[in-house]
PDB file of C-alpha atoms in Angstrom:
ATOM      1  CA  MET A   1     158.133  31.978  62.852  1.00  0.00           C
ATOM      2  CA  SER A   2     156.774  33.798  59.831  1.00  0.00           C
ATOM      3  CA  THR A   3     153.137  34.601  59.273  1.00  0.00           C
ATOM      4  CA  THR A   4     153.033  32.132  56.388  1.00  0.00           C
ATOM      5  CA  ASP A   5     154.377  29.322  58.562  1.00  0.00           C
ATOM      6  CA  SER A   6     151.846  30.142  61.277  1.00  0.00           C
ATOM      7  CA  LEU A   7     148.964  30.003  58.816  1.00  0.00           C
ATOM      8  CA  SER A   8     150.218  26.714  57.381  1.00  0.00           C
ATOM      9  CA  SER A   9     150.522  25.204  60.852  1.00  0.00           C
ATOM     10  CA  ARG A  10     147.043  26.453  61.753  1.00  0.00           C
ATOM     11  CA  ASP A  11     145.567  24.958  58.585  1.00  0.00           C
ATOM     12  CA  ALA A  12     147.255  21.629  59.278  1.00  0.00           C
ATOM     13  CA  ILE A  13     145.843  21.515  62.802  1.00  0.00           C
ATOM     14  CA  LEU A  14     142.362  22.409  61.582  1.00  0.00           C
ATOM     15  CA  ALA A  15     142.575  19.734  58.890  1.00  0.00           C
ATOM     16  CA  THR A  16     143.596  17.172  61.511  1.00  0.00           C
ATOM     17  CA  PHE A  17     140.669  18.038  63.761  1.00  0.00           C
ATOM     18  CA  ASP A  18     138.321  18.031  60.783  1.00  0.00           C
ATOM     19  CA  HIS A  19     139.486  14.477  60.153  1.00  0.00           C
ATOM     20  CA  PHE A  20     138.882  13.575  63.800  1.00  0.00           C
ATOM     21  CA  ARG A  21     135.404  15.100  63.565  1.00  0.00           C
ATOM     22  CA  ASP A  22     134.587  13.073  60.467  1.00  0.00           C
ATOM     23  CA  GLU A  23     135.807   9.871  62.113  1.00  0.00           C
ATOM     24  CA  LEU A  24     133.747  10.502  65.251  1.00  0.00           C
ATOM     25  CA  ASP A  25     130.656  11.336  63.201  1.00  0.00           C
ATOM     26  CA  ASP A  26     131.132   8.164  61.171  1.00  0.00           C
ATOM     27  CA  HIS A  27     131.609   6.115  64.346  1.00  0.00           C
ATOM     28  CA  ASN A  28     128.509   7.532  66.035  1.00  0.00           C
ATOM     29  CA  ASP A  29     126.367   7.128  62.924  1.00  0.00           C
ATOM     30  CA  ARG A  30     127.487   3.523  62.451  1.00  0.00           C
ATOM     31  CA  ARG A  31     126.933   2.781  66.129  1.00  0.00           C
ATOM     32  CA  GLU A  32     123.384   4.168  65.975  1.00  0.00           C
ATOM     33  CA  ARG A  33     122.619   2.121  62.858  1.00  0.00           C
ATOM     34  CA  LEU A  34     123.883  -1.054  64.506  1.00  0.00           C
ATOM     35  CA  ILE A  35     121.923  -0.386  67.700  1.00  0.00           C
ATOM     36  CA  LYS A  36     118.749   0.096  65.674  1.00  0.00           C
ATOM     37  CA  SER A  37     119.421  -3.068  63.672  1.00  0.00           C
ATOM     38  CA  SER A  38     120.094  -4.994  66.883  1.00  0.00           C
ATOM     39  CA  ARG A  39     116.795  -3.792  68.354  1.00  0.00           C
ATOM     40  CA  ASP A  40     114.935  -4.817  65.206  1.00  0.00           C
ATOM     41  CA  ILE A  41     116.579  -8.246  65.328  1.00  0.00           C
ATOM     42  CA  THR A  42     115.729  -8.579  69.025  1.00  0.00           C
ATOM     43  CA  ASN A  43     112.067  -7.760  68.409  1.00  0.00           C
ATOM     44  CA  ALA A  44     111.857 -10.140  65.456  1.00  0.00           C
ATOM     45  CA  SER A  45     113.515 -12.920  67.473  1.00  0.00           C
ATOM     46  CA  LYS A  46     111.087 -12.444  70.354  1.00  0.00           C
ATOM     47  CA  LYS A  47     108.214 -12.807  67.898  1.00  0.00           C
ATOM     48  CA  VAL A  48     109.675 -16.114  66.726  1.00  0.00           C
ATOM     49  CA  ILE A  49     109.826 -17.342  70.325  1.00  0.00           C
ATOM     50  CA  PHE A  50     106.219 -16.273  70.928  1.00  0.00           C
ATOM     51  CA  LEU A  51     105.215 -18.038  67.706  1.00  0.00           C
ATOM     52  CA  LEU A  52     106.807 -21.281  68.868  1.00  0.00           C
ATOM     53  CA  HIS A  53     105.115 -21.104  72.276  1.00  0.00           C
ATOM     54  CA  ARG A  54     101.758 -20.279  70.711  1.00  0.00           C
ATOM     55  CA  ILE A  55     101.816 -23.166  68.254  1.00  0.00           C
ATOM     56  CA  MET A  56     102.951 -25.651  70.898  1.00  0.00           C
ATOM     57  CA  THR A  57     100.397 -24.636  73.536  1.00  0.00           C
ATOM     58  CA  GLU A  58      97.363 -23.585  71.512  1.00  0.00           C
ATOM     59  CA  GLY A  59      97.286 -26.587  69.209  1.00  0.00           C
ATOM     60  CA  ASP A  60      94.823 -29.441  69.445  1.00  0.00           C
ATOM     61  CA  THR A  61      95.389 -31.220  72.752  1.00  0.00           C
ATOM     62  CA  GLU A  62      94.876 -34.521  70.953  1.00  0.00           C
ATOM     63  CA  ALA A  63      97.464 -33.703  68.286  1.00  0.00           C
ATOM     64  CA  ASP A  64     100.719 -35.604  68.125  1.00  0.00           C
ATOM     65  CA  ASP A  65     103.355 -33.579  69.982  1.00  0.00           C
ATOM     66  CA  ARG A  66     106.103 -34.539  67.558  1.00  0.00           C
ATOM     67  CA  ALA A  67     104.128 -33.419  64.518  1.00  0.00           C
ATOM     68  CA  LEU A  68     103.215 -30.220  66.349  1.00  0.00           C
ATOM     69  CA  ALA A  69     106.858 -29.517  67.170  1.00  0.00           C
ATOM     70  CA  LEU A  70     107.941 -30.067  63.563  1.00  0.00           C
ATOM     71  CA  ARG A  71     105.207 -27.749  62.316  1.00  0.00           C
ATOM     72  CA  ALA A  72     106.226 -25.065  64.819  1.00  0.00           C
ATOM     73  CA  ALA A  73     109.898 -25.367  63.853  1.00  0.00           C
ATOM     74  CA  ALA A  74     109.071 -25.162  60.137  1.00  0.00           C
ATOM     75  CA  LYS A  75     107.099 -21.946  60.608  1.00  0.00           C
ATOM     76  CA  ALA A  76     109.860 -20.509  62.767  1.00  0.00           C
ATOM     77  CA  ARG A  77     112.466 -21.253  60.092  1.00  0.00           C
ATOM     78  CA  ASP A  78     110.692 -18.932  57.663  1.00  0.00           C
ATOM     79  CA  LYS A  79     110.786 -16.102  60.202  1.00  0.00           C
ATOM     80  CA  LEU A  80     114.388 -16.861  61.121  1.00  0.00           C
ATOM     81  CA  ARG A  81     115.425 -16.474  57.486  1.00  0.00           C
ATOM     82  CA  ASP A  82     114.118 -12.923  57.599  1.00  0.00           C
ATOM     83  CA  ILE A  83     116.312 -12.278  60.638  1.00  0.00           C
ATOM     84  CA  GLN A  84     119.303 -13.809  58.873  1.00  0.00           C
ATOM     85  CA  ASN A  85     118.742 -11.338  56.041  1.00  0.00           C
ATOM     86  CA  MET A  86     118.839  -8.558  58.621  1.00  0.00           C
ATOM     87  CA  PHE A  87     122.248  -9.791  59.766  1.00  0.00           C
ATOM     88  CA  ALA A  88     123.400  -9.869  56.148  1.00  0.00           C
ATOM     89  CA  ALA A  89     122.373  -6.222  55.802  1.00  0.00           C
ATOM     90  CA  VAL A  90     124.745  -5.131  58.590  1.00  0.00           C
ATOM     91  CA  ARG A  91     127.694  -7.079  57.226  1.00  0.00           C
ATOM     92  CA  GLY A  92     129.181  -4.003  55.582  1.00  0.00           C
ATOM     93  CA  GLU A  93     129.150  -2.148  58.895  1.00  0.00           C
ATOM     94  CA  VAL A  94     131.278  -4.723  60.735  1.00  0.00           C
ATOM     95  CA  VAL A  95     133.897  -5.729  58.185  1.00  0.00           C
ATOM     96  CA  GLY A  96     137.125  -7.206  59.547  1.00  0.00           C
ATOM     97  CA  ASP A  97     138.320  -6.086  62.960  1.00  0.00           C
ATOM     98  CA  ARG A  98     135.603  -3.452  63.043  1.00  0.00           C
ATOM     99  CA  PHE A  99     133.230  -6.153  64.320  1.00  0.00           C
ATOM    100  CA  TRP A 100     135.017  -6.313  67.669  1.00  0.00           C
ATOM    101  CA  ARG A 101     134.749  -2.551  68.076  1.00  0.00           C
ATOM    102  CA  TYR A 102     130.975  -2.739  67.733  1.00  0.00           C
ATOM    103  CA  GLN A 103     130.371  -6.179  69.221  1.00  0.00           C
ATOM    104  CA  LYS A 104     128.545  -4.769  72.261  1.00  0.00           C
ATOM    105  CA  ASN A 105     126.100  -3.017  69.948  1.00  0.00           C
ATOM    106  CA  VAL A 106     125.422  -6.212  67.983  1.00  0.00           C
ATOM    107  CA  SER A 107     125.380  -8.677  70.909  1.00  0.00           C
ATOM    108  CA  PRO A 108     121.829  -8.098  72.257  1.00  0.00           C
ATOM    109  CA  GLY A 109     120.207  -8.935  68.937  1.00  0.00           C
ATOM    110  CA  LEU A 110     122.630 -11.782  68.272  1.00  0.00           C
ATOM    111  CA  GLN A 111     121.947 -13.424  71.642  1.00  0.00           C
ATOM    112  CA  GLU A 112     118.188 -13.119  71.196  1.00  0.00           C
ATOM    113  CA  TYR A 113     118.492 -14.631  67.719  1.00  0.00           C
ATOM    114  CA  ILE A 114     120.515 -17.569  69.099  1.00  0.00           C
ATOM    115  CA  GLU A 115     117.849 -18.082  71.755  1.00  0.00           C
ATOM    116  CA  ALA A 116     115.083 -18.232  69.128  1.00  0.00           C
ATOM    117  CA  LEU A 117     117.142 -20.394  66.770  1.00  0.00           C
ATOM    118  CA  SER A 118     118.121 -22.841  69.513  1.00  0.00           C
ATOM    119  CA  PHE A 119     114.494 -23.109  70.688  1.00  0.00           C
ATOM    120  CA  ALA A 120     113.319 -23.988  67.176  1.00  0.00           C
ATOM    121  CA  HIS A 121     116.232 -26.413  66.841  1.00  0.00           C
ATOM    122  CA  TYR A 122     115.338 -28.109  70.133  1.00  0.00           C
ATOM    123  CA  LEU A 123     111.720 -28.596  69.096  1.00  0.00           C
ATOM    124  CA  GLU A 124     112.821 -30.062  65.776  1.00  0.00           C
ATOM    125  CA  HIS A 125     115.786 -32.203  66.866  1.00  0.00           C
ATOM    126  CA  GLU A 126     115.399 -32.428  70.669  1.00  0.00           C
ATOM    127  CA  ASN A 127     119.039 -31.523  71.244  1.00  0.00           C
ATOM    128  CA  MET A 128     121.279 -28.474  71.570  1.00  0.00           C
ATOM    129  CA  ILE A 129     122.290 -26.549  68.481  1.00  0.00           C
ATOM    130  CA  SER A 130     126.042 -26.530  67.936  1.00  0.00           C
ATOM    131  CA  TYR A 131     128.350 -23.571  67.526  1.00  0.00           C
ATOM    132  CA  ASP A 132     128.970 -24.563  63.919  1.00  0.00           C
ATOM    133  CA  GLU A 133     125.268 -24.750  63.102  1.00  0.00           C
ATOM    134  CA  VAL A 134     124.684 -21.256  64.461  1.00  0.00           C
ATOM    135  CA  GLN A 135     127.653 -19.842  62.537  1.00  0.00           C
ATOM    136  CA  LYS A 136     126.395 -21.418  59.292  1.00  0.00           C
ATOM    137  CA  THR A 137     123.142 -19.483  59.604  1.00  0.00           C
ATOM    138  CA  LEU A 138     125.175 -16.269  59.679  1.00  0.00           C
ATOM    139  CA  CYS A 139     126.922 -16.829  56.354  1.00  0.00           C
ATOM    140  CA  ALA A 140     126.462 -15.637  52.791  1.00  0.00           C
ATOM    141  CA  GLU A 141     125.408 -18.049  50.047  1.00  0.00           C
ATOM    142  CA  ASP A 142     129.055 -18.772  49.260  1.00  0.00           C
ATOM    143  CA  GLY A 143     129.654 -19.791  52.889  1.00  0.00           C
ATOM    144  CA  THR A 144     131.519 -16.636  53.911  1.00  0.00           C
ATOM    145  CA  PRO A 145     130.534 -15.590  57.467  1.00  0.00           C
ATOM    146  CA  HIS A 146     128.991 -12.152  57.837  1.00  0.00           C
ATOM    147  CA  PHE A 147     131.105 -11.862  60.990  1.00  0.00           C
ATOM    148  CA  PRO A 148     132.711 -14.293  63.463  1.00  0.00           C
ATOM    149  CA  LEU A 149     130.340 -15.690  66.065  1.00  0.00           C
ATOM    150  CA  PRO A 150     131.730 -14.833  69.528  1.00  0.00           C
ATOM    151  CA  VAL A 151     131.736 -17.777  71.911  1.00  0.00           C
ATOM    152  CA  GLU A 152     130.439 -15.422  74.603  1.00  0.00           C
ATOM    153  CA  ASP A 153     127.297 -14.591  72.626  1.00  0.00           C
ATOM    154  CA  TYR A 154     126.796 -18.240  71.735  1.00  0.00           C
ATOM    155  CA  LEU A 155     126.903 -19.325  75.389  1.00  0.00           C
ATOM    156  CA  LEU A 156     124.764 -16.437  76.620  1.00  0.00           C
ATOM    157  CA  GLY A 157     122.150 -17.134  73.947  1.00  0.00           C
ATOM    158  CA  LEU A 158     122.009 -20.792  74.932  1.00  0.00           C
ATOM    159  CA  SER A 159     121.696 -19.834  78.594  1.00  0.00           C
ATOM    160  CA  ASP A 160     118.587 -17.835  77.725  1.00  0.00           C
ATOM    161  CA  LEU A 161     117.151 -20.938  76.033  1.00  0.00           C
ATOM    162  CA  THR A 162     116.693 -22.654  79.394  1.00  0.00           C
ATOM    163  CA  GLY A 163     114.155 -20.021  80.442  1.00  0.00           C
ATOM    164  CA  GLU A 164     112.075 -20.638  77.325  1.00  0.00           C
ATOM    165  CA  LEU A 165     112.261 -24.387  77.891  1.00  0.00           C
ATOM    166  CA  MET A 166     110.975 -23.859  81.427  1.00  0.00           C
ATOM    167  CA  ARG A 167     107.974 -21.924  80.095  1.00  0.00           C
ATOM    168  CA  PHE A 168     107.414 -24.529  77.410  1.00  0.00           C
ATOM    169  CA  ALA A 169     107.534 -27.426  79.886  1.00  0.00           C
ATOM    170  CA  ILE A 170     105.157 -25.833  82.391  1.00  0.00           C
ATOM    171  CA  SER A 171     102.671 -24.500  79.839  1.00  0.00           C
ATOM    172  CA  SER A 172     102.413 -27.834  78.033  1.00  0.00           C
ATOM    173  CA  ILE A 173     102.468 -30.135  81.045  1.00  0.00           C
ATOM    174  CA  SER A 174      98.676 -30.497  81.187  1.00  0.00           C
ATOM    175  CA  ARG A 175      98.502 -31.703  77.579  1.00  0.00           C
ATOM    176  CA  ARG A 176      98.274 -35.383  76.830  1.00  0.00           C
ATOM    177  CA  GLY A 177     101.838 -36.633  77.108  1.00  0.00           C
ATOM    178  CA  GLY A 178     102.879 -33.308  78.569  1.00  0.00           C
ATOM    179  CA  ARG A 179     104.176 -34.819  81.795  1.00  0.00           C
ATOM    180  CA  LEU A 180     106.633 -36.966  79.864  1.00  0.00           C
ATOM    181  CA  LYS A 181     107.635 -33.966  77.765  1.00  0.00           C
ATOM    182  CA  ALA A 182     108.232 -31.908  80.919  1.00  0.00           C
ATOM    183  CA  SER A 183     110.437 -34.683  82.274  1.00  0.00           C
ATOM    184  CA  GLN A 184     112.466 -34.700  79.054  1.00  0.00           C
ATOM    185  CA  VAL A 185     112.866 -30.926  79.136  1.00  0.00           C
ATOM    186  CA  CYS A 186     113.892 -31.089  82.789  1.00  0.00           C
ATOM    187  CA  THR A 187     116.560 -33.661  81.958  1.00  0.00           C
ATOM    188  CA  PHE A 188     117.826 -31.504  79.095  1.00  0.00           C
ATOM    189  CA  VAL A 189     118.026 -28.330  81.208  1.00  0.00           C
ATOM    190  CA  ARG A 190     119.737 -30.232  84.004  1.00  0.00           C
ATOM    191  CA  ALA A 191     122.276 -31.578  81.507  1.00  0.00           C
ATOM    192  CA  CYS A 192     122.942 -28.048  80.260  1.00  0.00           C
ATOM    193  CA  ARG A 193     123.421 -26.887  83.826  1.00  0.00           C
ATOM    194  CA  ALA A 194     125.774 -29.760  84.618  1.00  0.00           C
ATOM    195  CA  GLY A 195     127.735 -29.483  81.378  1.00  0.00           C
ATOM    196  CA  GLN A 196     126.844 -32.737  79.634  1.00  0.00           C
ATOM    197  CA  TYR A 197     126.467 -31.372  76.104  1.00  0.00           C
ATOM    198  CA  ASN A 198     129.407 -30.919  73.762  1.00  0.00           C
ATOM    199  CA  SER A 199     128.348 -28.497  71.044  1.00  0.00           C
ATOM    200  CA  LEU A 200     131.612 -26.766  70.169  1.00  0.00           C
ATOM    201  CA  ASP A 201     133.818 -28.217  67.454  1.00  0.00           C
ATOM    202  CA  LEU A 202     137.561 -27.501  67.348  1.00  0.00           C
ATOM    203  CA  SER A 203     137.686 -27.544  63.550  1.00  0.00           C
ATOM    204  CA  LEU A 204     134.917 -24.979  63.278  1.00  0.00           C
ATOM    205  CA  CYS A 205     135.270 -22.819  66.402  1.00  0.00           C
ATOM    206  CA  SER A 206     137.614 -20.185  64.988  1.00  0.00           C
ATOM    207  CA  ALA A 207     140.267 -18.711  67.234  1.00  0.00           C
ATOM    208  CA  ILE A 208     139.094 -15.259  66.218  1.00  0.00           C
ATOM    209  CA  ALA A 209     135.779 -15.937  67.975  1.00  0.00           C
ATOM    210  CA  VAL A 210     137.495 -15.771  71.361  1.00  0.00           C
ATOM    211  CA  ARG A 211     139.978 -13.039  70.505  1.00  0.00           C
ATOM    212  CA  PRO A 212     138.452 -10.395  72.853  1.00  0.00           C
ATOM    213  CA  ILE A 213     139.183 -12.627  75.850  1.00  0.00           C
ATOM    214  CA  PHE A 214     142.897 -12.347  75.162  1.00  0.00           C
ATOM    215  CA  ASP A 215     142.735  -8.679  74.222  1.00  0.00           C
ATOM    216  CA  MET A 216     141.343  -8.021  77.703  1.00  0.00           C
ATOM    217  CA  GLY A 217     144.130 -10.076  79.289  1.00  0.00           C
ATOM    218  CA  LEU A 218     141.768 -12.568  80.909  1.00  0.00           C
ATOM    219  CA  LEU A 219     143.792 -15.550  79.747  1.00  0.00           C
ATOM    220  CA  SER A 220     147.507 -15.885  79.266  1.00  0.00           C
ATOM    221  CA  PHE A 221     147.922 -19.149  77.347  1.00  0.00           C
ATOM    222  CA  PRO A 222     147.790 -19.219  73.524  1.00  0.00           C
ATOM    223  CA  CYS A 223     144.497 -18.667  71.741  1.00  0.00           C
ATOM    224  CA  THR A 224     144.709 -22.002  69.931  1.00  0.00           C
ATOM    225  CA  SER A 225     145.034 -23.755  73.289  1.00  0.00           C
ATOM    226  CA  PHE A 226     141.857 -22.081  74.480  1.00  0.00           C
ATOM    227  CA  VAL A 227     139.974 -23.180  71.359  1.00  0.00           C
ATOM    228  CA  ARG A 228     141.218 -26.733  71.843  1.00  0.00           C
ATOM    229  CA  LEU A 229     140.127 -26.572  75.472  1.00  0.00           C
ATOM    230  CA  ILE A 230     136.641 -25.589  74.344  1.00  0.00           C
ATOM    231  CA  ALA A 231     136.540 -28.515  71.939  1.00  0.00           C
ATOM    232  CA  ASP A 232     137.713 -31.011  74.531  1.00  0.00           C
ATOM    233  CA  VAL A 233     135.152 -30.214  77.200  1.00  0.00           C
ATOM    234  CA  SER A 234     131.405 -30.097  77.370  1.00  0.00           C
ATOM    235  CA  VAL A 235     129.447 -26.871  77.342  1.00  0.00           C
ATOM    236  CA  ASP A 236     129.625 -26.525  81.098  1.00  0.00           C
ATOM    237  CA  PHE A 237     128.029 -23.115  81.573  1.00  0.00           C
ATOM    238  CA  GLU A 238     129.083 -22.956  85.197  1.00  0.00           C
ATOM    239  CA  GLY A 239     132.697 -23.652  84.294  1.00  0.00           C
ATOM    240  CA  TRP A 240     132.852 -20.684  81.911  1.00  0.00           C
ATOM    241  CA  THR A 241     131.468 -18.091  84.315  1.00  0.00           C
ATOM    242  CA  PRO A 242     134.924 -16.713  85.268  1.00  0.00           C
ATOM    243  CA  PHE A 243     135.620 -15.850  81.635  1.00  0.00           C
ATOM    244  CA  PHE A 244     132.331 -14.247  80.583  1.00  0.00           C
ATOM    245  CA  ARG A 245     130.993 -11.401  82.683  1.00  0.00           C
ATOM    246  CA  ASP A 246     127.243 -11.941  82.217  1.00  0.00           C
ATOM    247  CA  LEU A 247     127.236 -15.734  82.289  1.00  0.00           C
ATOM    248  CA  ARG A 248     127.090 -16.063  86.081  1.00  0.00           C
ATOM    249  CA  LYS A 249     123.890 -14.023  86.258  1.00  0.00           C
ATOM    250  CA  LYS A 250     122.329 -16.108  83.511  1.00  0.00           C
ATOM    251  CA  GLN A 251     123.405 -19.266  85.311  1.00  0.00           C
ATOM    252  CA  THR A 252     121.427 -18.131  88.323  1.00  0.00           C
ATOM    253  CA  VAL A 253     118.368 -17.797  86.098  1.00  0.00           C
ATOM    254  CA  THR A 254     119.062 -21.249  84.619  1.00  0.00           C
ATOM    255  CA  SER A 255     119.118 -22.743  88.113  1.00  0.00           C
ATOM    256  CA  GLN A 256     115.821 -21.028  88.930  1.00  0.00           C
ATOM    257  CA  SER A 257     114.261 -22.330  85.711  1.00  0.00           C
ATOM    258  CA  LEU A 258     115.391 -25.862  86.495  1.00  0.00           C
ATOM    259  CA  GLU A 259     114.020 -25.573  90.025  1.00  0.00           C
ATOM    260  CA  LYS A 260     110.608 -24.477  88.729  1.00  0.00           C
ATOM    261  CA  ILE A 261     110.358 -27.443  86.374  1.00  0.00           C
ATOM    262  CA  GLU A 262     111.434 -29.844  89.112  1.00  0.00           C
ATOM    263  CA  ASP A 263     108.980 -28.363  91.631  1.00  0.00           C
ATOM    264  CA  VAL A 264     106.052 -28.877  89.273  1.00  0.00           C
ATOM    265  CA  ALA A 265     107.170 -32.376  88.270  1.00  0.00           C
ATOM    266  CA  TYR A 266     107.691 -33.456  91.876  1.00  0.00           C
ATOM    267  CA  ALA A 267     104.384 -31.961  93.015  1.00  0.00           C
ATOM    268  CA  ILE A 268     102.519 -33.837  90.299  1.00  0.00           C
ATOM    269  CA  ALA A 269     104.305 -37.089  91.122  1.00  0.00           C
ATOM    270  CA  VAL A 270     103.456 -36.753  94.823  1.00  0.00           C
ATOM    271  CA  ARG A 271      99.785 -35.941  94.225  1.00  0.00           C
ATOM    272  CA  SER A 272      99.467 -38.777  91.733  1.00  0.00           C
ATOM    273  CA  SER A 273     100.849 -41.258  94.259  1.00  0.00           C
ATOM    274  CA  GLU A 274      98.535 -40.090  97.061  1.00  0.00           C
ATOM    275  CA  TYR A 275      95.333 -41.216  95.386  1.00  0.00           C
ATOM    276  CA  ASP A 276      94.169 -43.710  92.832  1.00  0.00           C
ATOM    277  CA  ILE A 277      93.331 -40.892  90.433  1.00  0.00           C
ATOM    278  CA  PRO A 278      91.094 -41.680  87.455  1.00  0.00           C
ATOM    279  CA  PRO A 279      92.683 -40.670  84.147  1.00  0.00           C
ATOM    280  CA  GLU A 280      89.946 -38.139  83.388  1.00  0.00           C
ATOM    281  CA  LEU A 281      90.802 -36.233  86.577  1.00  0.00           C
ATOM    282  CA  LEU A 282      94.565 -36.339  86.284  1.00  0.00           C
ATOM    283  CA  ASP A 283      94.788 -33.331  83.969  1.00  0.00           C
ATOM    284  CA  ASP A 284      92.600 -31.351  86.388  1.00  0.00           C
ATOM    285  CA  ILE A 285      95.011 -32.156  89.209  1.00  0.00           C
ATOM    286  CA  VAL A 286      97.940 -31.200  87.006  1.00  0.00           C
ATOM    287  CA  GLU A 287      96.363 -27.884  86.036  1.00  0.00           C
ATOM    288  CA  ARG A 288      95.731 -26.909  89.646  1.00  0.00           C
ATOM    289  CA  THR A 289      99.201 -28.042  90.740  1.00  0.00           C
ATOM    290  CA  VAL A 290     100.963 -26.184  87.934  1.00  0.00           C
ATOM    291  CA  THR A 291      99.157 -22.958  88.740  1.00  0.00           C
ATOM    292  CA  SER A 292      99.757 -23.049  92.492  1.00  0.00           C
ATOM    293  CA  SER A 293     103.402 -24.043  92.047  1.00  0.00           C
ATOM    294  CA  THR A 294     104.305 -21.382  89.501  1.00  0.00           C
ATOM    295  CA  TYR A 295     102.096 -18.392  90.277  1.00  0.00           C
ATOM    296  CA  GLY A 296     100.945 -18.999  93.837  1.00  0.00           C
ATOM    297  CA  GLY A 297      97.303 -18.950  92.811  1.00  0.00           C
ATOM    298  CA  THR A 298      94.565 -21.151  91.434  1.00  0.00           C
ATOM    299  CA  TYR A 299      92.516 -21.061  88.343  1.00  0.00           C
ATOM    300  CA  GLY A 300      90.159 -23.269  86.394  1.00  0.00           C
ATOM    301  CA  GLY A 301      86.434 -23.763  86.374  1.00  0.00           C
ATOM    302  CA  ASP A 302      84.375 -24.433  89.489  1.00  0.00           C
ATOM    303  CA  ARG A 303      83.369 -27.736  87.987  1.00  0.00           C
ATOM    304  CA  LYS A 304      86.973 -28.895  87.937  1.00  0.00           C
ATOM    305  CA  ARG A 305      87.599 -27.802  91.514  1.00  0.00           C
ATOM    306  CA  ARG A 306      84.436 -29.541  92.722  1.00  0.00           C
ATOM    307  CA  ARG A 307      85.470 -32.762  90.996  1.00  0.00           C
ATOM    308  CA  ILE A 308      88.896 -32.667  92.608  1.00  0.00           C
ATOM    309  CA  ASP A 309      87.536 -31.736  96.042  1.00  0.00           C
ATOM    310  CA  ASP A 310      84.971 -34.544  95.820  1.00  0.00           C
ATOM    311  CA  LEU A 311      87.791 -36.955  95.085  1.00  0.00           C
ATOM    312  CA  ASP A 312      89.718 -35.708  98.119  1.00  0.00           C
ATOM    313  CA  GLY A 313      86.620 -36.116 100.309  1.00  0.00           C
ATOM    314  CA  ASP A 314      86.025 -39.684  99.171  1.00  0.00           C
ATOM    315  CA  GLU A 315      89.575 -40.633 100.071  1.00  0.00           C
ATOM    316  CA  GLU A 316      89.180 -39.214 103.567  1.00  0.00           C
TER     317      GLU A 316
END
């Protein structure tokens, strides 16, 4: 081989590795940008959740719960629009099939956003937000999706919702009408756990949203059959645990959340049936029961405890 050929071959190899270097640098830079964006979205979504809890629990105890829920949802919608703009800003980073390459970097923020969005939706409509409704919030003005919504992220985000509903039910149970609200939340969480909500639509749940499942070889039948299967069954979180790695762990948390709501509700029902409790003392009983059931401690003023203890002594 001549010296000229050797130099040409060397230059070609160097050019190839320069190209590899540029691709790796571009990949790492894009990955870091998406991770930062996902963290920003996660933080903003958590603030929306805190806002909803604060409005629902710090409002006037005499206020109408329905009006309070609508006001909380309306304020959350404004904040959620800011988060949707953040998703729009990353659209150029995840064009086409590139989204699936960086899905793991986007998923944490996306799941937290779905949790916040579904919480606001529940307060406003008292039902579960559908797959289609979530996807529509991640679209441009012309209706073009910024990226396909993975079914995995949709289900995991909804699973996180049950924890927020548990906190909402327990924190608001001592409000006027709070015991009924806690019972409604308990029924809703139990229905989610048992798979009695159908929130996926065949016509709108794109086959591309479940593409990674087939890329990993987890399922062998056609993708369209899987999408139809999703449409034909309820959102049974437990039934999907074999297909989504993190769903089983979240299902354990869902079961714990349901158990906490049920424990408080049952404890209140038992204490209420033991005595002929005057209405003005019922909230005091509820407050003490909620605290001891959830945190293993007691709180409240001495005056409240004396009133409850006096009632117990009279019954004896």
